[in-house]
Protein backbone atom coordinates (compact mmCIF):
# COMPACT_ATOMS: atom_id res chain seq x y z
CA UNK A 1 0.00 0.00 0.00
CA UNK A 2 1.42 3.38 -0.96
CA UNK A 3 1.63 6.28 1.45
CA UNK A 4 -1.02 8.05 -0.63
CA UNK A 5 -3.39 5.08 -0.28
CA UNK A 6 -2.78 4.93 3.46
CA UNK A 7 -3.58 8.64 3.71
CA UNK A 8 -6.80 8.22 1.74
CA UNK A 9 -8.00 5.46 4.05
CA UNK A 10 -6.91 7.46 7.10
CA UNK A 11 -8.85 10.43 5.82
CA UNK A 12 -12.00 8.28 5.59
CA UNK A 13 -11.46 7.11 9.18
CA UNK A 14 -11.13 10.73 10.33
CA UNK A 15 -14.36 11.61 8.52
CA UNK A 16 -16.19 8.68 10.12
CA UNK A 17 -14.92 9.31 13.64
CA UNK A 18 -15.54 13.05 13.59
CA UNK A 19 -18.69 12.74 11.47
CA UNK A 20 -17.42 15.47 9.16
CA UNK A 21 -17.17 14.86 5.42
CA UNK A 22 -15.13 18.04 4.91
CA UNK A 23 -12.08 16.85 6.83
CA UNK A 24 -8.88 16.71 4.76
CA UNK A 25 -5.90 15.61 6.81
CA UNK A 26 -2.28 16.07 5.75
CA UNK A 27 1.16 15.40 7.20
CA UNK A 28 1.01 18.45 9.43
CA UNK A 29 -2.53 17.99 10.82
CA UNK A 30 -2.70 17.86 14.63
CA UNK A 31 -5.43 17.80 17.27
CA UNK A 32 -5.34 21.60 17.24
CA UNK A 33 -6.67 21.59 13.67
CA UNK A 34 -9.82 19.54 14.35
CA UNK A 35 -12.16 21.14 16.83
CA UNK A 36 -13.68 17.94 18.27
CA UNK A 37 -10.39 16.07 18.65
CA UNK A 38 -10.50 15.54 22.41
CA UNK A 39 -9.43 12.63 24.60
CA UNK A 40 -12.54 10.56 23.87
CA UNK A 41 -12.29 11.07 20.12
CA UNK A 42 -8.60 10.23 20.33
CA UNK A 43 -9.54 6.83 21.80
CA UNK A 44 -12.15 6.38 19.05
CA UNK A 45 -9.62 7.38 16.41
CA UNK A 46 -6.95 4.93 17.61
CA UNK A 47 -9.52 2.11 17.87
CA UNK A 48 -10.83 2.89 14.37
CA UNK A 49 -7.34 3.07 12.82
CA UNK A 50 -6.43 -0.31 14.30
CA UNK A 51 -9.60 -1.81 12.86
CA UNK A 52 -9.21 -0.15 9.46
CA UNK A 53 -5.63 -1.30 8.92
CA UNK A 54 -5.64 -4.49 11.02
CA UNK A 55 -2.70 -3.31 13.11
CA UNK A 56 -2.03 -2.91 16.84
CA UNK A 57 -0.33 0.10 18.35
CA UNK A 58 1.25 0.42 21.76
CA UNK A 59 0.36 3.29 24.05
CA UNK A 60 4.00 4.43 23.88
CA UNK A 61 3.79 4.71 20.10
CA UNK A 62 0.53 6.64 20.30
CA UNK A 63 1.66 9.25 22.81
CA UNK A 64 4.85 9.90 20.82
CA UNK A 65 2.98 10.89 17.65
CA UNK A 66 3.29 14.58 16.80
CA UNK A 67 0.98 14.78 13.81
CA UNK A 68 -1.03 12.77 11.29
CA UNK A 69 2.03 12.29 9.08
CA UNK A 70 3.76 10.40 11.89
CA UNK A 71 0.63 8.33 12.39
CA UNK A 72 0.72 7.40 8.71
CA UNK A 73 4.39 6.43 8.97
CA UNK A 74 3.66 4.29 12.02
CA UNK A 75 0.84 2.49 10.20
CA UNK A 76 3.04 1.93 7.13
CA UNK A 77 5.83 0.50 9.30
CA UNK A 78 3.37 -2.00 10.80
CA UNK A 79 1.99 -3.01 7.41
CA UNK A 80 5.43 -3.96 6.11
CA UNK B 1 -20.70 -5.69 42.04
CA UNK B 2 -18.46 -7.23 39.41
CA UNK B 3 -14.78 -6.34 39.45
CA UNK B 4 -13.57 -7.22 35.97
CA UNK B 5 -10.11 -6.00 35.03
CA UNK B 6 -9.39 -5.33 31.39
CA UNK B 7 -7.38 -8.55 31.12
CA UNK B 8 -10.37 -10.58 32.38
CA UNK B 9 -12.63 -9.41 29.58
CA UNK B 10 -13.25 -11.70 26.58
CA UNK B 11 -14.89 -10.13 23.55
CA UNK B 12 -17.29 -11.94 21.26
CA UNK B 13 -14.80 -11.22 18.52
CA UNK B 14 -12.24 -13.35 20.40
CA UNK B 15 -14.52 -16.19 21.51
CA UNK B 16 -17.96 -16.54 20.00
CA UNK B 17 -19.12 -18.95 22.74
CA UNK B 18 -17.58 -17.72 25.97
CA UNK B 19 -17.51 -13.95 25.83
CA UNK B 20 -18.06 -11.60 28.76
CA UNK B 21 -21.68 -10.59 29.28
CA UNK B 22 -23.97 -9.43 32.05
CA UNK B 23 -27.60 -8.70 32.75
CA UNK B 24 -29.91 -7.52 35.51
CA UNK B 25 -33.60 -6.74 35.92
CA UNK B 26 -35.28 -3.65 37.29
CA UNK B 27 -38.90 -2.55 37.66
CA UNK B 28 -39.70 1.06 36.85
CA UNK B 29 -41.66 2.79 39.62
CA UNK B 30 -43.60 6.05 39.96
CA UNK B 31 -40.99 7.10 42.52
CA UNK B 32 -38.25 6.77 39.88
CA UNK B 33 -40.30 9.03 37.59
CA UNK B 34 -40.63 11.63 40.37
CA UNK B 35 -36.90 11.51 41.06
CA UNK B 36 -36.07 11.88 37.37
CA UNK B 37 -38.40 14.89 37.15
CA UNK B 38 -36.71 16.46 40.19
CA UNK B 39 -33.24 15.98 38.68
CA UNK B 40 -33.96 17.04 35.10
CA UNK B 41 -36.91 19.41 35.30
CA UNK B 42 -38.41 17.69 32.24
CA UNK B 43 -42.10 18.52 32.82
CA UNK B 44 -43.25 17.26 29.41
CA UNK B 45 -46.86 16.02 29.87
CA UNK B 46 -46.26 12.75 28.00
CA UNK B 47 -44.25 11.67 31.05
CA UNK B 48 -46.25 13.44 33.75
CA UNK B 49 -49.93 13.55 32.77
CA UNK B 50 -51.82 10.26 32.36
CA UNK B 51 -54.76 11.88 30.59
CA UNK B 52 -52.52 13.66 28.09
CA UNK B 53 -50.62 10.42 27.36
CA UNK B 54 -53.91 8.52 26.88
CA UNK B 55 -55.19 11.21 24.53
CA UNK B 56 -52.11 10.52 22.40
CA UNK B 57 -52.83 6.80 22.21
CA UNK B 58 -50.67 5.45 25.05
CA UNK B 59 -51.97 3.31 27.90
CA UNK B 60 -50.58 5.75 30.45
CA UNK B 61 -47.77 8.19 30.92
CA UNK B 62 -44.61 7.10 29.16
CA UNK B 63 -41.39 6.54 31.08
CA UNK B 64 -38.64 8.97 30.13
CA UNK B 65 -36.41 7.39 27.51
CA UNK B 66 -33.40 8.79 29.30
CA UNK B 67 -34.53 7.19 32.56
CA UNK B 68 -34.62 3.82 30.82
CA UNK B 69 -31.24 4.55 29.24
CA UNK B 70 -29.80 5.52 32.61
CA UNK B 71 -29.67 1.80 33.40
CA UNK B 72 -26.76 1.56 30.96
CA UNK B 73 -24.83 3.45 33.63
CA UNK B 74 -25.64 0.64 36.06
CA UNK B 75 -24.81 -2.01 33.47
CA UNK B 76 -21.34 -0.57 32.94
CA UNK B 77 -20.59 0.73 36.43
CA UNK B 78 -21.86 -2.24 38.43
CA UNK B 79 -21.80 -5.24 36.11
CA UNK B 80 -19.70 -4.84 32.97
CA UNK B 81 -16.90 -4.18 33.76
CA UNK B 82 -18.18 -3.03 37.17
CA UNK B 83 -16.07 -1.49 39.93
CA UNK B 84 -13.17 -0.34 37.76
CA UNK B 85 -15.28 1.09 34.91
CA UNK B 86 -14.51 4.35 33.18
CA UNK B 87 -17.54 5.19 31.07
CA UNK B 88 -16.53 7.06 27.91
CA UNK B 89 -19.68 7.23 25.83
CA UNK B 90 -23.16 5.81 25.38
CA UNK B 91 -25.13 5.85 22.15
CA UNK B 92 -28.74 5.02 22.82
CA UNK B 93 -31.94 4.47 20.88
CA UNK B 94 -35.53 4.26 22.10
CA UNK B 95 -37.38 1.51 20.26
CA UNK B 96 -40.64 1.02 22.13
CA UNK B 97 -42.42 2.87 24.97
CA UNK B 98 -41.86 1.86 28.59
CA UNK B 99 -44.58 2.28 31.23
CA UNK B 100 -44.54 2.48 35.01
CA UNK B 101 -44.54 -1.05 36.42
CA UNK B 102 -42.66 -2.55 33.49
CA UNK B 103 -39.88 -4.94 34.46
CA UNK B 104 -36.86 -4.41 32.28
CA UNK B 105 -34.01 -6.78 31.57
CA UNK B 106 -30.87 -4.80 30.86
CA UNK B 107 -28.10 -6.81 29.20
CA UNK B 108 -24.85 -6.31 27.41
CA UNK B 109 -21.88 -8.16 26.02
CA UNK B 110 -18.39 -7.13 25.01
CA UNK B 111 -18.36 -6.96 21.25
CA UNK B 112 -14.81 -5.70 20.76
CA UNK B 113 -11.77 -5.12 22.97
CA UNK B 114 -9.15 -2.51 22.12
CA UNK B 115 -5.88 -3.36 23.88
CA UNK B 116 -4.05 -0.13 23.02
CA UNK B 117 -6.64 2.17 24.54
CA UNK B 118 -7.82 -0.39 27.12
CA UNK B 119 -11.38 0.17 26.03
CA UNK B 120 -14.23 -2.13 25.12
CA UNK B 121 -17.31 -1.72 23.02
CA UNK B 122 -20.35 -3.11 24.79
CA UNK B 123 -23.43 -3.93 22.80
CA UNK B 124 -26.43 -3.46 25.08
CA UNK B 125 -30.18 -3.86 24.93
CA UNK B 126 -33.20 -3.53 27.18
CA UNK B 127 -36.19 -5.88 26.96
CA UNK B 128 -39.51 -5.48 28.75
CA UNK B 129 -41.40 -8.28 30.55
CA UNK B 130 -42.93 -9.37 27.25
CA UNK B 131 -39.55 -9.77 25.59
CA UNK B 132 -40.05 -6.67 23.48
CA UNK B 133 -36.87 -4.72 22.79
CA UNK B 134 -37.50 -1.23 24.19
CA UNK B 135 -34.01 0.12 23.65
CA UNK B 136 -30.55 -0.62 22.44
CA UNK B 137 -27.23 0.98 23.16
CA UNK B 138 -23.57 1.07 22.24
CA UNK B 139 -21.27 1.70 25.17
CA UNK B 140 -17.57 2.55 25.13
CA UNK B 141 -15.96 1.82 28.48
CA UNK B 142 -12.49 1.42 29.86
CA UNK B 143 -11.00 -0.14 32.99
CA UNK B 144 -8.94 1.69 35.58
CA UNK B 145 -5.41 0.42 36.05
CA UNK B 146 -4.50 -1.36 39.29
mmCIF file of C-alpha atoms in Angstrom:
data_model
loop_
_atom_site.group_PDB
_atom_site.id
_atom_site.type_symbol
_atom_site.label_atom_id
_atom_site.label_comp_id
_atom_site.label_asym_id
_atom_site.label_seq_id
_atom_site.Cartn_x
_atom_site.Cartn_y
_atom_site.Cartn_z
ATOM 1 C CA UNK A 1 0.000 0.000 0.000
ATOM 2 C CA UNK A 2 1.416 3.379 -0.959
ATOM 3 C CA UNK A 3 1.630 6.284 1.452
ATOM 4 C CA UNK A 4 -1.018 8.053 -0.626
ATOM 5 C CA UNK A 5 -3.387 5.084 -0.277
ATOM 6 C CA UNK A 6 -2.779 4.933 3.464
ATOM 7 C CA UNK A 7 -3.584 8.638 3.709
ATOM 8 C CA UNK A 8 -6.804 8.220 1.735
ATOM 9 C CA UNK A 9 -8.001 5.463 4.050
ATOM 10 C CA UNK A 10 -6.915 7.462 7.096
ATOM 11 C CA UNK A 11 -8.854 10.425 5.818
ATOM 12 C CA UNK A 12 -11.998 8.278 5.594
ATOM 13 C CA UNK A 13 -11.464 7.109 9.179
ATOM 14 C CA UNK A 14 -11.134 10.726 10.327
ATOM 15 C CA UNK A 15 -14.364 11.611 8.516
ATOM 16 C CA UNK A 16 -16.195 8.684 10.123
ATOM 17 C CA UNK A 17 -14.918 9.311 13.637
ATOM 18 C CA UNK A 18 -15.543 13.053 13.593
ATOM 19 C CA UNK A 19 -18.688 12.737 11.471
ATOM 20 C CA UNK A 20 -17.418 15.467 9.164
ATOM 21 C CA UNK A 21 -17.173 14.859 5.417
ATOM 22 C CA UNK A 22 -15.131 18.035 4.912
ATOM 23 C CA UNK A 23 -12.078 16.853 6.830
ATOM 24 C CA UNK A 24 -8.878 16.708 4.762
ATOM 25 C CA UNK A 25 -5.898 15.609 6.806
ATOM 26 C CA UNK A 26 -2.281 16.072 5.750
ATOM 27 C CA UNK A 27 1.157 15.402 7.200
ATOM 28 C CA UNK A 28 1.005 18.449 9.431
ATOM 29 C CA UNK A 29 -2.530 17.988 10.816
ATOM 30 C CA UNK A 30 -2.702 17.858 14.627
ATOM 31 C CA UNK A 31 -5.433 17.803 17.270
ATOM 32 C CA UNK A 32 -5.339 21.600 17.242
ATOM 33 C CA UNK A 33 -6.672 21.594 13.669
ATOM 34 C CA UNK A 34 -9.822 19.543 14.352
ATOM 35 C CA UNK A 35 -12.163 21.137 16.830
ATOM 36 C CA UNK A 36 -13.682 17.941 18.269
ATOM 37 C CA UNK A 37 -10.389 16.071 18.652
ATOM 38 C CA UNK A 38 -10.499 15.539 22.414
ATOM 39 C CA UNK A 39 -9.427 12.631 24.600
ATOM 40 C CA UNK A 40 -12.542 10.556 23.869
ATOM 41 C CA UNK A 41 -12.293 11.070 20.120
ATOM 42 C CA UNK A 42 -8.598 10.229 20.334
ATOM 43 C CA UNK A 43 -9.541 6.834 21.796
ATOM 44 C CA UNK A 44 -12.153 6.377 19.053
ATOM 45 C CA UNK A 45 -9.619 7.383 16.413
ATOM 46 C CA UNK A 46 -6.953 4.932 17.612
ATOM 47 C CA UNK A 47 -9.521 2.107 17.867
ATOM 48 C CA UNK A 48 -10.825 2.892 14.373
ATOM 49 C CA UNK A 49 -7.338 3.073 12.820
ATOM 50 C CA UNK A 50 -6.434 -0.309 14.302
ATOM 51 C CA UNK A 51 -9.598 -1.814 12.857
ATOM 52 C CA UNK A 52 -9.211 -0.155 9.460
ATOM 53 C CA UNK A 53 -5.629 -1.295 8.923
ATOM 54 C CA UNK A 54 -5.644 -4.490 11.017
ATOM 55 C CA UNK A 55 -2.701 -3.309 13.107
ATOM 56 C CA UNK A 56 -2.028 -2.910 16.842
ATOM 57 C CA UNK A 57 -0.330 0.104 18.354
ATOM 58 C CA UNK A 58 1.255 0.418 21.764
ATOM 59 C CA UNK A 59 0.364 3.291 24.054
ATOM 60 C CA UNK A 60 4.001 4.426 23.877
ATOM 61 C CA UNK A 61 3.793 4.710 20.101
ATOM 62 C CA UNK A 62 0.529 6.635 20.299
ATOM 63 C CA UNK A 63 1.661 9.253 22.807
ATOM 64 C CA UNK A 64 4.853 9.896 20.819
ATOM 65 C CA UNK A 65 2.977 10.895 17.651
ATOM 66 C CA UNK A 66 3.287 14.577 16.802
ATOM 67 C CA UNK A 67 0.976 14.779 13.811
ATOM 68 C CA UNK A 68 -1.032 12.766 11.290
ATOM 69 C CA UNK A 69 2.030 12.286 9.077
ATOM 70 C CA UNK A 70 3.762 10.402 11.891
ATOM 71 C CA UNK A 71 0.633 8.329 12.393
ATOM 72 C CA UNK A 72 0.722 7.398 8.705
ATOM 73 C CA UNK A 73 4.385 6.429 8.967
ATOM 74 C CA UNK A 74 3.658 4.288 12.017
ATOM 75 C CA UNK A 75 0.837 2.492 10.197
ATOM 76 C CA UNK A 76 3.038 1.929 7.133
ATOM 77 C CA UNK A 77 5.828 0.501 9.298
ATOM 78 C CA UNK A 78 3.365 -2.002 10.796
ATOM 79 C CA UNK A 79 1.991 -3.009 7.408
ATOM 80 C CA UNK A 80 5.426 -3.962 6.112
ATOM 81 C CA UNK B 1 -20.697 -5.689 42.038
ATOM 82 C CA UNK B 2 -18.461 -7.227 39.408
ATOM 83 C CA UNK B 3 -14.780 -6.343 39.453
ATOM 84 C CA UNK B 4 -13.569 -7.217 35.968
ATOM 85 C CA UNK B 5 -10.108 -5.997 35.034
ATOM 86 C CA UNK B 6 -9.387 -5.331 31.387
ATOM 87 C CA UNK B 7 -7.377 -8.546 31.123
ATOM 88 C CA UNK B 8 -10.373 -10.576 32.378
ATOM 89 C CA UNK B 9 -12.634 -9.414 29.584
ATOM 90 C CA UNK B 10 -13.254 -11.695 26.584
ATOM 91 C CA UNK B 11 -14.886 -10.129 23.553
ATOM 92 C CA UNK B 12 -17.287 -11.939 21.260
ATOM 93 C CA UNK B 13 -14.798 -11.220 18.521
ATOM 94 C CA UNK B 14 -12.243 -13.353 20.405
ATOM 95 C CA UNK B 15 -14.517 -16.193 21.512
ATOM 96 C CA UNK B 16 -17.956 -16.543 20.000
ATOM 97 C CA UNK B 17 -19.121 -18.953 22.736
ATOM 98 C CA UNK B 18 -17.579 -17.724 25.973
ATOM 99 C CA UNK B 19 -17.507 -13.953 25.832
ATOM 100 C CA UNK B 20 -18.062 -11.595 28.756
ATOM 101 C CA UNK B 21 -21.677 -10.592 29.278
ATOM 102 C CA UNK B 22 -23.975 -9.433 32.052
ATOM 103 C CA UNK B 23 -27.604 -8.703 32.750
ATOM 104 C CA UNK B 24 -29.907 -7.521 35.511
ATOM 105 C CA UNK B 25 -33.596 -6.739 35.916
ATOM 106 C CA UNK B 26 -35.280 -3.650 37.293
ATOM 107 C CA UNK B 27 -38.899 -2.555 37.664
ATOM 108 C CA UNK B 28 -39.703 1.057 36.850
ATOM 109 C CA UNK B 29 -41.665 2.787 39.624
ATOM 110 C CA UNK B 30 -43.595 6.049 39.962
ATOM 111 C CA UNK B 31 -40.987 7.097 42.523
ATOM 112 C CA UNK B 32 -38.249 6.772 39.879
ATOM 113 C CA UNK B 33 -40.299 9.027 37.591
ATOM 114 C CA UNK B 34 -40.630 11.626 40.365
ATOM 115 C CA UNK B 35 -36.901 11.512 41.061
ATOM 116 C CA UNK B 36 -36.069 11.880 37.373
ATOM 117 C CA UNK B 37 -38.403 14.890 37.147
ATOM 118 C CA UNK B 38 -36.706 16.455 40.188
ATOM 119 C CA UNK B 39 -33.244 15.976 38.681
ATOM 120 C CA UNK B 40 -33.960 17.037 35.098
ATOM 121 C CA UNK B 41 -36.914 19.405 35.295
ATOM 122 C CA UNK B 42 -38.406 17.695 32.242
ATOM 123 C CA UNK B 43 -42.101 18.518 32.819
ATOM 124 C CA UNK B 44 -43.252 17.262 29.414
ATOM 125 C CA UNK B 45 -46.856 16.016 29.868
ATOM 126 C CA UNK B 46 -46.264 12.749 28.002
ATOM 127 C CA UNK B 47 -44.247 11.671 31.048
ATOM 128 C CA UNK B 48 -46.254 13.439 33.753
ATOM 129 C CA UNK B 49 -49.933 13.549 32.768
ATOM 130 C CA UNK B 50 -51.824 10.265 32.359
ATOM 131 C CA UNK B 51 -54.763 11.883 30.591
ATOM 132 C CA UNK B 52 -52.515 13.659 28.095
ATOM 133 C CA UNK B 53 -50.623 10.416 27.362
ATOM 134 C CA UNK B 54 -53.907 8.520 26.884
ATOM 135 C CA UNK B 55 -55.189 11.208 24.530
ATOM 136 C CA UNK B 56 -52.105 10.523 22.400
ATOM 137 C CA UNK B 57 -52.826 6.805 22.208
ATOM 138 C CA UNK B 58 -50.669 5.453 25.051
ATOM 139 C CA UNK B 59 -51.974 3.307 27.902
ATOM 140 C CA UNK B 60 -50.585 5.749 30.452
ATOM 141 C CA UNK B 61 -47.766 8.186 30.916
ATOM 142 C CA UNK B 62 -44.606 7.102 29.162
ATOM 143 C CA UNK B 63 -41.386 6.537 31.082
ATOM 144 C CA UNK B 64 -38.641 8.973 30.127
ATOM 145 C CA UNK B 65 -36.415 7.393 27.506
ATOM 146 C CA UNK B 66 -33.404 8.791 29.298
ATOM 147 C CA UNK B 67 -34.534 7.187 32.563
ATOM 148 C CA UNK B 68 -34.616 3.820 30.821
ATOM 149 C CA UNK B 69 -31.239 4.546 29.237
ATOM 150 C CA UNK B 70 -29.797 5.518 32.613
ATOM 151 C CA UNK B 71 -29.674 1.796 33.395
ATOM 152 C CA UNK B 72 -26.757 1.561 30.960
ATOM 153 C CA UNK B 73 -24.827 3.454 33.627
ATOM 154 C CA UNK B 74 -25.638 0.636 36.055
ATOM 155 C CA UNK B 75 -24.812 -2.012 33.466
ATOM 156 C CA UNK B 76 -21.343 -0.568 32.943
ATOM 157 C CA UNK B 77 -20.587 0.731 36.431
ATOM 158 C CA UNK B 78 -21.865 -2.237 38.433
ATOM 159 C CA UNK B 79 -21.800 -5.240 36.111
ATOM 160 C CA UNK B 80 -19.695 -4.835 32.972
ATOM 161 C CA UNK B 81 -16.899 -4.182 33.757
ATOM 162 C CA UNK B 82 -18.180 -3.034 37.167
ATOM 163 C CA UNK B 83 -16.074 -1.488 39.929
ATOM 164 C CA UNK B 84 -13.165 -0.339 37.762
ATOM 165 C CA UNK B 85 -15.276 1.089 34.910
ATOM 166 C CA UNK B 86 -14.510 4.350 33.183
ATOM 167 C CA UNK B 87 -17.544 5.187 31.073
ATOM 168 C CA UNK B 88 -16.528 7.057 27.905
ATOM 169 C CA UNK B 89 -19.682 7.225 25.835
ATOM 170 C CA UNK B 90 -23.165 5.810 25.378
ATOM 171 C CA UNK B 91 -25.132 5.852 22.153
ATOM 172 C CA UNK B 92 -28.745 5.024 22.820
ATOM 173 C CA UNK B 93 -31.939 4.468 20.881
ATOM 174 C CA UNK B 94 -35.529 4.258 22.102
ATOM 175 C CA UNK B 95 -37.377 1.510 20.262
ATOM 176 C CA UNK B 96 -40.645 1.015 22.134
ATOM 177 C CA UNK B 97 -42.417 2.865 24.967
ATOM 178 C CA UNK B 98 -41.859 1.859 28.589
ATOM 179 C CA UNK B 99 -44.575 2.282 31.233
ATOM 180 C CA UNK B 100 -44.544 2.480 35.012
ATOM 181 C CA UNK B 101 -44.545 -1.051 36.425
ATOM 182 C CA UNK B 102 -42.662 -2.550 33.488
ATOM 183 C CA UNK B 103 -39.880 -4.945 34.458
ATOM 184 C CA UNK B 104 -36.861 -4.407 32.278
ATOM 185 C CA UNK B 105 -34.007 -6.780 31.575
ATOM 186 C CA UNK B 106 -30.868 -4.805 30.859
ATOM 187 C CA UNK B 107 -28.103 -6.807 29.202
ATOM 188 C CA UNK B 108 -24.852 -6.309 27.407
ATOM 189 C CA UNK B 109 -21.883 -8.157 26.018
ATOM 190 C CA UNK B 110 -18.391 -7.127 25.010
ATOM 191 C CA UNK B 111 -18.363 -6.958 21.247
ATOM 192 C CA UNK B 112 -14.811 -5.698 20.756
ATOM 193 C CA UNK B 113 -11.770 -5.116 22.972
ATOM 194 C CA UNK B 114 -9.155 -2.510 22.117
ATOM 195 C CA UNK B 115 -5.885 -3.359 23.882
ATOM 196 C CA UNK B 116 -4.050 -0.135 23.023
ATOM 197 C CA UNK B 117 -6.640 2.173 24.541
ATOM 198 C CA UNK B 118 -7.815 -0.392 27.120
ATOM 199 C CA UNK B 119 -11.380 0.170 26.031
ATOM 200 C CA UNK B 120 -14.229 -2.127 25.120
ATOM 201 C CA UNK B 121 -17.309 -1.716 23.016
ATOM 202 C CA UNK B 122 -20.346 -3.111 24.788
ATOM 203 C CA UNK B 123 -23.432 -3.933 22.797
ATOM 204 C CA UNK B 124 -26.433 -3.457 25.080
ATOM 205 C CA UNK B 125 -30.176 -3.857 24.930
ATOM 206 C CA UNK B 126 -33.195 -3.527 27.184
ATOM 207 C CA UNK B 127 -36.188 -5.885 26.955
ATOM 208 C CA UNK B 128 -39.515 -5.480 28.753
ATOM 209 C CA UNK B 129 -41.400 -8.280 30.550
ATOM 210 C CA UNK B 130 -42.933 -9.372 27.247
ATOM 211 C CA UNK B 131 -39.546 -9.768 25.591
ATOM 212 C CA UNK B 132 -40.046 -6.666 23.478
ATOM 213 C CA UNK B 133 -36.865 -4.717 22.793
ATOM 214 C CA UNK B 134 -37.502 -1.229 24.190
ATOM 215 C CA UNK B 135 -34.008 0.118 23.654
ATOM 216 C CA UNK B 136 -30.552 -0.616 22.442
ATOM 217 C CA UNK B 137 -27.234 0.983 23.159
ATOM 218 C CA UNK B 138 -23.570 1.072 22.243
ATOM 219 C CA UNK B 139 -21.271 1.704 25.171
ATOM 220 C CA UNK B 140 -17.567 2.550 25.126
ATOM 221 C CA UNK B 141 -15.964 1.819 28.479
ATOM 222 C CA UNK B 142 -12.488 1.422 29.863
ATOM 223 C CA UNK B 143 -11.000 -0.142 32.988
ATOM 224 C CA UNK B 144 -8.937 1.694 35.576
ATOM 225 C CA UNK B 145 -5.407 0.421 36.052
ATOM 226 C CA UNK B 146 -4.500 -1.358 39.286
#
